[in-house]
Amino acid sequence: MRRWLVSALLLLQAVASVSAAEQQIIENTADDTTTTNVDPAAETDVVQSTQQWAPYQNGWELVHEAMTEFRKIKTPSYRKAKKQGGLFGALFQYVAKALPSLRVSAPPQPEHAMPAISGPLLEGVKLLQQSADQNNTDAIYLLAQLNFFGNYSHPRNFKTAFDHYYRLASYGNSSAQYMVGLMYATGVGDAVERDQAKALLYHTFAADAGHTRSEMTIAARHLSGIGVPKSCETASKYYKRVADKAMAWFRSGPPGGMAITPEAHRLSDDVGGVYGEGASVVSSGINALKASPNSDAYAAIDDVIEYLDLMSQKGDFKASFNLGRLYYEGQRGLERNVDLARRYFLAVATMYWRAKDGRAVDQPKPQLEKYASKAAGYIGRMWLRGEGVRQDYKLARGWFERGIKHGDAQSQWGLGIMNLHGLGMPKNVSKATELFKASADQDFSLSHVALGALHLDQGTPDDLKIANSYFEAAARWANIEAQYYLAEMIHHGVGRDKTCGLAMAYYKNVAEKAEPLVSSWAEANQAYEDGDYELAFLDYLMAAEQGYEKAQNNVAFMLDPTQSRLPLPSWLKRQPPKPSLLQNSALALIYWTRSAIQSNIDSLVKMGDYYLYGIGTEPALDKAAQCYTGASEYFQSAQALYNLGWMHENGVGLTQDFHLAKRYYDQALETNEEAYLPVTLSLLKLRVRSAWNTFTHGRINSIQDEPSPRKDWSLSEWIANFLQEDNIYYEDDGYGGFYDDGTITGSDGEPLGDSFDDVDGVIESLIILGLVGAILFLMYYRARRQQAHRQAEENAARQGQLGGGVGVGGGMAQQLPMQAQGQGGLFPQPGGPDFGQWAAGAAVGQ
């Protein structure tokens, strides 16, 4: 009975897991070798293949039957992303996890056990296999996609997927060659051993056939020197290919180009960085998010939308306009919705212009005119581009003219585009140029691009300089077309000096901005929000190989076994272990390294951690110290400075030196004030160890007081310091609160006290300098007189010796004072030979 009950529970669990499993849609999109595609995340590529394939291969009927079976599978709807909860939300989640679930579950099955497939999925796979046996390339490709991405809840089998890709690559299929190169480069799923040489070979084959993602991969490898020597020229060549395709795709859209919603972001940024809030470079120091508690800087996008909608219903036109912009431009976590955007813009416009006759209201609210004109510019743009409505140049012109009356920059650009290309009106380049200039004066990037293109067409040296300035102004706003123009000018040396590195950087930016064309960012983000981390990891991995730094950071972050989070007991955390696909520390180190090469400081610190503790590689203390030193340059990473202090304190990889350890700890606190607690505790322990080392006469360099630098001052510096201290003494008299300052004002009403103080200071300085000079002169004069008197005495003594003896000399010596007294009295007369020595108190003749 017990065995039957356990079997029944296992069966129920299997049925529940199958019904709740994630499934993904297979879309029929054209490919260079296939008429159907399994996964939109797998291929959204532009391939220009020269090979001719038969429109109907053997077994094509079986492929269509298989697709029919796949359509019978129920498509799961995407779940809405959860809002970021606050403190109480986090506590509630932990309490919910701690409570028993009251569910009966069977023992976990081994991960290598492949779940069985059934129903339409099984029938479709059988049909594809039969078609693949007839060498049908569509069937081979679809089977490979099913096994690699796990579409329709098909179990992932990377070895089988590689076999199908390898077989198809031998036929010259560029998409299969790209996937084979990807698997050789990453070794994902342990299907094959990592081999960068083979990866480069297959990516080169695919890139030569025009495969966009392989072109980006080859460019990224030559840029960073992955498996090949660094080559700016080769990287620029391949990035230019992708940028050319990106611009062709961008310009194929409505006037103004394709609408691109940026999807690329770092998963670690959602939690404050790879080390958490306040410990990572992206969330500490100058990058710290410093906002008041009442600010919406910490609010989730859903909360912001809800608040703005409430204010809009109360008649707040600013809230309505901001809602319209949010829905029109879209962002990660908020899908673009032009219908809602137009509704909010119309709500603002109708507050200022009457719906009946279109005339403005009599007494509009303050600033309503400004926001209504901006809303008119957006509405006109939607009619011009046919977004959410049918394209109507007449209505677009009407809304633009409304906005232009009040100086709206977007309206000026829109009407300028219509005049430039003759959309609903005759072409008028001069009028378009005039409108573009008026809009560019308000720093509208699209007008900068339009004016730059007009001047570039002229081709004169002056026009090229003007065009370059306009493009650079637009590039400040990350305008993709402006960056492409700058790349072309630099690459060809038109109006700019040829610089390979700068041209390649612009081409790279253009290629990476065309996310819907060349990458799988949207699918990766959606899979991550849905909880399918393995699929998200695969999509991020593909973008990482293409050179996206944020994708490289995401791959390493998902693989990181040492994420800095608060350790919780197992009974409270109760999270399933990571699947084997996400347990690859060696691959994590590879992508931390590639992210660090692209100037990510936190990734560089992570590299140091891996080398320090031997995660994914053998311990290498010297490399760890180099990584921390590089991350600590210019005081960028407090974590790196702290780690260097710890290494010096404990003598791990660096010389044990308590004094240097204290210096690094102090610099860590100076860089990030939020490191106060760990740094203070570490300094306390360090001082205890240093004191004991000093007491026991240890060989380690203890903490010493920093010697104050002595400076040799000149005479003028001594005098200036004396005057400064003198001013401080007299200014701090303690009676400032009892007496008026006596400020004197001039005819213009400005106080003159500062000027008089400056004059008094100059006079006092001159007097002091004069006194010092007089003293020096008197000292010099005294020395000269003494020298002359001594010389006279020596001459007199010499003459006495020549005159005849001691007696005579003695007599003369006795008669001289009597003569002096008789002639001049008891004291020498001023100007006499003895006056100088008498005044100085010297003894003459001693």
PDB file of C-alpha atoms in Angstrom, residues 8 183 428 460 512 566 703 779 832:
ATOM      1  CA  ALA A   8       0.898   7.722  -7.174  1.00  0.00           C
ATOM      2  CA  MET A 183      29.856  26.043 -28.211  1.00  0.00           C
ATOM      3  CA  ASN A 428      11.856  73.308 -49.321  1.00  0.00           C
ATOM      4  CA  THR A 460      33.688  72.067 -48.261  1.00  0.00           C
ATOM      5  CA  GLU A 512      25.567  47.367 -30.057  1.00  0.00           C
ATOM      6  CA  LEU A 566      23.498  37.856   3.833  1.00  0.00           C
ATOM      7  CA  ILE A 703      52.115  51.677  12.756  1.00  0.00           C
ATOM      8  CA  MET A 779      74.723  96.685  11.950  1.00  0.00           C
ATOM      9  CA  GLY A 832      85.730 111.023  16.875  1.00  0.00           C
TER      10      GLY A 832
END
